[in-house]
mmCIF file of C-alpha atoms in Angstrom:
data_model
loop_
_atom_site.group_PDB
_atom_site.id
_atom_site.type_symbol
_atom_site.label_atom_id
_atom_site.label_comp_id
_atom_site.label_asym_id
_atom_site.label_seq_id
_atom_site.Cartn_x
_atom_site.Cartn_y
_atom_site.Cartn_z
ATOM 1 C CA ALA N 665 0.167 0.095 -0.149
ATOM 2 C CA GLN N 666 1.102 3.519 -0.514
ATOM 3 C CA ARG N 667 2.307 5.309 2.585
ATOM 4 C CA VAL N 668 4.326 8.565 3.280
ATOM 5 C CA THR N 669 6.210 8.827 6.755
ATOM 6 C CA GLN N 670 7.547 12.126 7.726
ATOM 7 C CA PRO N 671 9.201 11.017 11.284
ATOM 8 C CA GLU N 672 9.583 14.303 12.522
ATOM 9 C CA LYS N 673 6.526 16.548 13.664
ATOM 10 C CA LEU N 674 8.728 19.301 15.071
ATOM 11 C CA LEU N 675 12.013 20.583 13.853
ATOM 12 C CA SER N 676 13.903 23.572 15.239
ATOM 13 C CA VAL N 677 17.137 24.974 13.878
ATOM 14 C CA PHE N 678 19.000 27.948 14.078
ATOM 15 C CA LYS N 679 19.351 30.734 11.086
ATOM 16 C CA GLY N 680 22.141 29.793 8.962
ATOM 17 C CA ALA N 681 22.247 26.184 10.096
ATOM 18 C CA PRO N 682 21.491 23.476 7.568
ATOM 19 C CA VAL N 683 18.152 21.591 7.641
ATOM 20 C CA GLU N 684 17.022 18.372 6.437
ATOM 21 C CA LEU N 685 13.531 17.159 6.652
ATOM 22 C CA LYS N 686 12.948 13.445 6.238
ATOM 23 C CA CYS N 687 10.463 11.741 4.182
ATOM 24 C CA ASN N 688 10.193 7.746 3.252
ATOM 25 C CA TYR N 689 7.535 6.419 1.187
ATOM 26 C CA SER N 690 6.394 2.954 0.359
ATOM 27 C CA TYR N 691 5.321 2.444 -3.046
ATOM 28 C CA SER N 692 5.258 -0.523 -5.496
ATOM 29 C CA GLY N 693 5.493 1.493 -8.775
ATOM 30 C CA SER N 694 7.368 4.505 -9.966
ATOM 31 C CA PRO N 695 6.910 6.964 -7.521
ATOM 32 C CA GLU N 696 6.413 10.771 -8.285
ATOM 33 C CA LEU N 697 7.372 12.537 -5.270
ATOM 34 C CA PHE N 698 6.645 16.341 -3.904
ATOM 35 C CA TRP N 699 7.182 18.682 -1.282
ATOM 36 C CA TYR N 700 4.451 21.166 -0.445
ATOM 37 C CA VAL N 701 4.806 23.855 2.117
ATOM 38 C CA GLN N 702 2.242 26.128 3.985
ATOM 39 C CA TYR N 703 3.377 29.359 5.517
ATOM 40 C CA SER N 704 1.154 30.614 8.488
ATOM 41 C CA ARG N 705 -2.284 31.392 7.633
ATOM 42 C CA GLN N 706 -1.606 30.607 3.867
ATOM 43 C CA ARG N 707 -2.644 28.009 1.626
ATOM 44 C CA LEU N 708 -0.884 24.443 0.688
ATOM 45 C CA GLN N 709 1.754 25.437 -2.137
ATOM 46 C CA LEU N 710 3.797 23.150 -4.171
ATOM 47 C CA LEU N 711 7.575 23.663 -3.207
ATOM 48 C CA LEU N 712 9.160 21.183 -5.418
ATOM 49 C CA ARG N 713 8.786 18.115 -7.338
ATOM 50 C CA HIS N 714 11.571 15.391 -8.024
ATOM 51 C CA ILE N 715 11.042 14.987 -11.724
ATOM 52 C CA SER N 716 11.892 18.554 -12.371
ATOM 53 C CA ARG N 717 15.506 18.585 -10.135
ATOM 54 C CA GLU N 718 15.036 22.102 -9.468
ATOM 55 C CA SER N 719 15.867 24.170 -6.486
ATOM 56 C CA ILE N 720 13.336 26.371 -5.144
ATOM 57 C CA LYS N 721 14.271 28.903 -2.482
ATOM 58 C CA GLY N 722 17.280 26.940 -1.928
ATOM 59 C CA PHE N 723 15.739 23.824 -0.977
ATOM 60 C CA THR N 724 16.679 20.574 -2.789
ATOM 61 C CA ALA N 725 15.314 17.148 -2.546
ATOM 62 C CA ASP N 726 16.806 13.788 -4.198
ATOM 63 C CA LEU N 727 14.728 10.687 -4.784
ATOM 64 C CA ASN N 728 16.694 7.612 -3.217
ATOM 65 C CA LYS N 729 14.777 4.777 -4.634
ATOM 66 C CA GLY N 730 16.876 2.203 -2.821
ATOM 67 C CA GLU N 731 16.223 3.778 0.742
ATOM 68 C CA THR N 732 12.601 5.056 -0.522
ATOM 69 C CA SER N 733 13.383 8.336 0.566
ATOM 70 C CA PHE N 734 13.237 12.157 -0.575
ATOM 71 C CA HIS N 735 14.608 14.084 2.099
ATOM 72 C CA LEU N 736 14.496 18.129 1.546
ATOM 73 C CA LYS N 737 17.668 19.774 2.380
ATOM 74 C CA LYS N 738 18.784 23.655 2.841
ATOM 75 C CA PRO N 739 22.304 24.117 3.694
ATOM 76 C CA PHE N 740 21.379 27.468 5.211
ATOM 77 C CA ALA N 741 17.933 27.979 6.873
ATOM 78 C CA GLN N 742 16.692 31.521 6.822
ATOM 79 C CA GLU N 743 13.513 32.694 9.206
ATOM 80 C CA GLU N 744 11.200 33.007 6.329
ATOM 81 C CA ASP N 745 11.717 29.061 5.851
ATOM 82 C CA SER N 746 9.562 28.348 9.222
ATOM 83 C CA ALA N 747 6.520 26.536 8.037
ATOM 84 C CA MET N 748 4.796 23.389 7.985
ATOM 85 C CA TYR N 749 6.187 21.040 5.124
ATOM 86 C CA TYR N 750 4.345 18.133 3.812
ATOM 87 C CA CYS N 751 6.045 15.212 1.626
ATOM 88 C CA ALA N 752 3.599 13.460 -1.163
ATOM 89 C CA LEU N 753 3.438 10.729 -3.180
ATOM 90 C CA GLY N 754 1.537 11.105 -6.558
ATOM 91 C CA THR N 755 0.118 8.241 -7.994
ATOM 92 C CA GLY N 756 -2.659 7.848 -10.772
ATOM 93 C CA ASN N 757 -4.542 10.693 -9.704
ATOM 94 C CA GLN N 758 -4.237 11.330 -5.976
ATOM 95 C CA PHE N 759 -1.673 12.404 -3.647
ATOM 96 C CA TYR N 760 -0.753 10.558 -0.772
ATOM 97 C CA PHE N 761 0.840 13.145 2.037
ATOM 98 C CA GLY N 762 2.746 12.690 5.166
ATOM 99 C CA THR N 763 1.579 14.055 8.758
ATOM 100 C CA GLY N 764 4.034 17.076 8.048
ATOM 101 C CA THR N 765 6.865 18.568 9.967
ATOM 102 C CA SER N 766 6.588 21.839 11.285
ATOM 103 C CA LEU N 767 9.941 23.644 10.809
ATOM 104 C CA THR N 768 10.973 26.735 13.026
ATOM 105 C CA VAL N 769 14.035 28.744 12.265
ATOM 106 C CA ILE N 770 15.162 30.539 15.446
ATOM 107 C CA PRO N 771 16.960 33.707 14.771
ATOM 108 C CA ASP I 1398 -7.326 35.177 -11.204
ATOM 109 C CA ALA I 1399 -8.715 34.510 -7.742
ATOM 110 C CA GLY I 1400 -7.216 30.874 -7.736
ATOM 111 C CA VAL I 1401 -9.360 28.196 -6.087
ATOM 112 C CA THR I 1402 -11.874 29.647 -3.973
ATOM 113 C CA GLN I 1403 -13.734 27.518 -1.305
ATOM 114 C CA SER I 1404 -16.808 28.414 0.539
ATOM 115 C CA PRO I 1405 -17.893 28.417 3.845
ATOM 116 C CA THR I 1406 -14.453 29.061 5.566
ATOM 117 C CA HIS I 1407 -15.745 27.936 8.577
ATOM 118 C CA LEU I 1408 -19.040 26.403 9.622
ATOM 119 C CA ILE I 1409 -20.260 24.571 13.120
ATOM 120 C CA LYS I 1410 -22.636 21.570 12.324
ATOM 121 C CA THR I 1411 -24.250 19.244 14.900
ATOM 122 C CA ARG I 1412 -23.754 15.311 14.822
ATOM 123 C CA GLY I 1413 -26.108 13.732 12.322
ATOM 124 C CA GLN I 1414 -26.582 16.965 10.199
ATOM 125 C CA GLN I 1415 -25.827 17.452 6.660
ATOM 126 C CA VAL I 1416 -23.121 19.751 4.949
ATOM 127 C CA THR I 1417 -22.396 21.229 1.616
ATOM 128 C CA LEU I 1418 -19.074 22.562 0.759
ATOM 129 C CA ARG I 1419 -18.400 24.692 -2.359
ATOM 130 C CA CYS I 1420 -15.529 24.934 -4.388
ATOM 131 C CA SER I 1421 -14.800 26.899 -7.637
ATOM 132 C CA PRO I 1422 -11.532 25.865 -9.485
ATOM 133 C CA LYS I 1423 -8.704 28.071 -10.710
ATOM 134 C CA SER I 1424 -9.779 29.697 -14.103
ATOM 135 C CA GLY I 1425 -8.949 26.993 -16.853
ATOM 136 C CA HIS I 1426 -9.018 24.212 -14.718
ATOM 137 C CA ASP I 1427 -11.208 21.488 -15.184
ATOM 138 C CA THR I 1428 -10.682 18.712 -12.498
ATOM 139 C CA VAL I 1429 -11.515 19.116 -9.038
ATOM 140 C CA SER I 1430 -10.373 17.109 -6.017
ATOM 141 C CA TRP I 1431 -11.313 16.894 -2.535
ATOM 142 C CA TYR I 1432 -9.012 16.295 0.446
ATOM 143 C CA GLN I 1433 -9.744 16.008 4.248
ATOM 144 C CA GLN I 1434 -7.153 17.245 6.527
ATOM 145 C CA ALA I 1435 -7.841 16.401 10.432
ATOM 146 C CA LEU I 1436 -5.776 18.352 12.968
ATOM 147 C CA GLY I 1437 -2.174 17.075 13.020
ATOM 148 C CA GLN I 1438 -2.355 15.226 9.987
ATOM 149 C CA GLY I 1439 -1.528 15.484 6.243
ATOM 150 C CA PRO I 1440 -4.453 15.819 3.883
ATOM 151 C CA GLN I 1441 -6.232 12.746 3.016
ATOM 152 C CA PHE I 1442 -7.946 12.170 -0.731
ATOM 153 C CA ILE I 1443 -11.579 11.761 -0.721
ATOM 154 C CA PHE I 1444 -12.352 11.852 -4.405
ATOM 155 C CA GLN I 1445 -11.746 13.771 -7.562
ATOM 156 C CA TYR I 1446 -14.198 14.810 -10.134
ATOM 157 C CA TYR I 1447 -13.911 15.495 -14.020
ATOM 158 C CA GLU I 1448 -16.358 16.027 -16.671
ATOM 159 C CA GLU I 1449 -18.947 15.916 -14.088
ATOM 160 C CA GLU I 1450 -18.094 12.704 -12.798
ATOM 161 C CA GLU I 1451 -16.398 10.976 -10.212
ATOM 162 C CA ARG I 1452 -12.997 9.374 -11.540
ATOM 163 C CA GLN I 1453 -11.320 8.250 -8.509
ATOM 164 C CA ARG I 1454 -11.987 7.709 -4.552
ATOM 165 C CA GLY I 1455 -10.133 7.236 -1.411
ATOM 166 C CA ASN I 1456 -11.034 5.498 1.495
ATOM 167 C CA PHE I 1457 -14.076 7.348 2.495
ATOM 168 C CA PRO I 1458 -17.758 6.154 3.404
ATOM 169 C CA ASP I 1459 -20.676 6.829 1.068
ATOM 170 C CA ARG I 1460 -21.521 9.662 3.553
ATOM 171 C CA PHE I 1461 -19.388 11.503 1.413
ATOM 172 C CA SER I 1462 -20.529 12.361 -2.126
ATOM 173 C CA GLY I 1463 -19.878 15.183 -4.470
ATOM 174 C CA HIS I 1464 -20.878 16.721 -7.486
ATOM 175 C CA GLN I 1465 -19.247 18.855 -10.369
ATOM 176 C CA PHE I 1466 -21.425 21.333 -12.468
ATOM 177 C CA PRO I 1467 -20.820 22.193 -16.085
ATOM 178 C CA ASN I 1468 -18.706 25.196 -15.123
ATOM 179 C CA TYR I 1469 -16.136 22.850 -13.131
ATOM 180 C CA SER I 1470 -17.207 24.194 -9.700
ATOM 181 C CA SER I 1471 -17.791 21.550 -7.270
ATOM 182 C CA GLU I 1472 -19.765 20.306 -4.011
ATOM 183 C CA LEU I 1473 -18.790 17.915 -1.365
ATOM 184 C CA ASN I 1474 -21.589 16.762 0.586
ATOM 185 C CA VAL I 1475 -21.418 15.033 4.040
ATOM 186 C CA ASN I 1476 -24.432 13.337 5.321
ATOM 187 C CA ALA I 1477 -24.943 12.071 9.094
ATOM 188 C CA LEU I 1478 -22.064 13.789 10.321
ATOM 189 C CA LEU I 1479 -19.879 12.296 13.146
ATOM 190 C CA LEU I 1480 -17.623 13.998 15.446
ATOM 191 C CA GLY I 1481 -14.670 12.737 13.739
ATOM 192 C CA ASP I 1482 -15.646 14.405 10.479
ATOM 193 C CA SER I 1483 -14.306 17.801 12.127
ATOM 194 C CA ALA I 1484 -11.521 18.566 9.682
ATOM 195 C CA LEU I 1485 -10.198 21.101 7.166
ATOM 196 C CA TYR I 1486 -11.759 20.261 3.828
ATOM 197 C CA LEU I 1487 -9.408 21.321 0.896
ATOM 198 C CA CYS I 1488 -10.248 21.605 -2.606
ATOM 199 C CA ALA I 1489 -7.659 21.296 -5.353
ATOM 200 C CA SER I 1490 -7.935 22.212 -8.963
ATOM 201 C CA SER I 1491 -5.939 20.900 -11.975
ATOM 202 C CA LEU I 1492 -6.026 20.827 -15.711
ATOM 203 C CA GLY I 1493 -6.910 17.200 -17.023
ATOM 204 C CA LEU I 1494 -6.814 13.949 -15.103
ATOM 205 C CA SER I 1495 -3.068 13.896 -14.768
ATOM 206 C CA GLU I 1496 -2.912 15.122 -11.270
ATOM 207 C CA TYR I 1497 0.724 14.453 -10.700
ATOM 208 C CA LEU I 1498 1.884 17.292 -12.796
ATOM 209 C CA GLY I 1499 2.880 19.054 -9.705
ATOM 210 C CA ASN I 1500 2.841 22.741 -10.763
ATOM 211 C CA THR I 1501 -0.550 22.344 -12.074
ATOM 212 C CA ILE I 1502 -2.165 21.568 -9.023
ATOM 213 C CA TYR I 1503 -3.524 24.631 -6.688
ATOM 214 C CA PHE I 1504 -5.107 24.019 -3.482
ATOM 215 C CA GLY I 1505 -7.917 26.356 -1.749
ATOM 216 C CA GLU I 1506 -7.489 27.847 1.917
ATOM 217 C CA GLY I 1507 -9.921 25.039 3.236
ATOM 218 C CA SER I 1508 -13.204 25.094 4.930
ATOM 219 C CA TRP I 1509 -12.930 24.492 8.526
ATOM 220 C CA LEU I 1510 -15.679 22.019 9.632
ATOM 221 C CA THR I 1511 -16.552 21.537 13.133
ATOM 222 C CA VAL I 1512 -19.281 18.851 14.411
ATOM 223 C CA VAL I 1513 -20.291 19.252 17.962
#
């Protein structure tokens, strides 16, 4: 069955420190993985997706099929990165979301 | 372009009642999906509408039903409300059935439903 696991509900880092938000998935087919972000009082929005291999706002994520992971990374965290982050697996016509990680960047 | 709009933003219902939530997709989008997000959880897929038909459904009981209109707007109906139905209901719109194109997916701000 499809499943997305984000082991950390809360994550705090200091400004300028590296940050990594973990995401593991289970899916028997070829996965489409995404990261969505929700800033305070804003709607859910796409941050990045693995197929485009792009860097958005300094964030990158590499799909590791061997470890079934899609961790989100940023070398230097900024205060404006504080938000809720959701990892999502796209299959067929729906997303499976993880439970989310709340990131707080401490000034 | 207002993007995806949902109404109402908040509502309170009593157990056993029925509720209807509404969604207008982003301009140019023809596919609407609904998600339920309980407190502390990620969004869970309820169902998807395209060409006025339910195309795919998640693991939700028949109490959850929907409709899509010719102008692509959609409604989510929940009958016989339970306390556990209290959640944020999100609408997402996209173009065509290939929902996982990523940047073609737009979410609304959601409707907060509280069942007492």
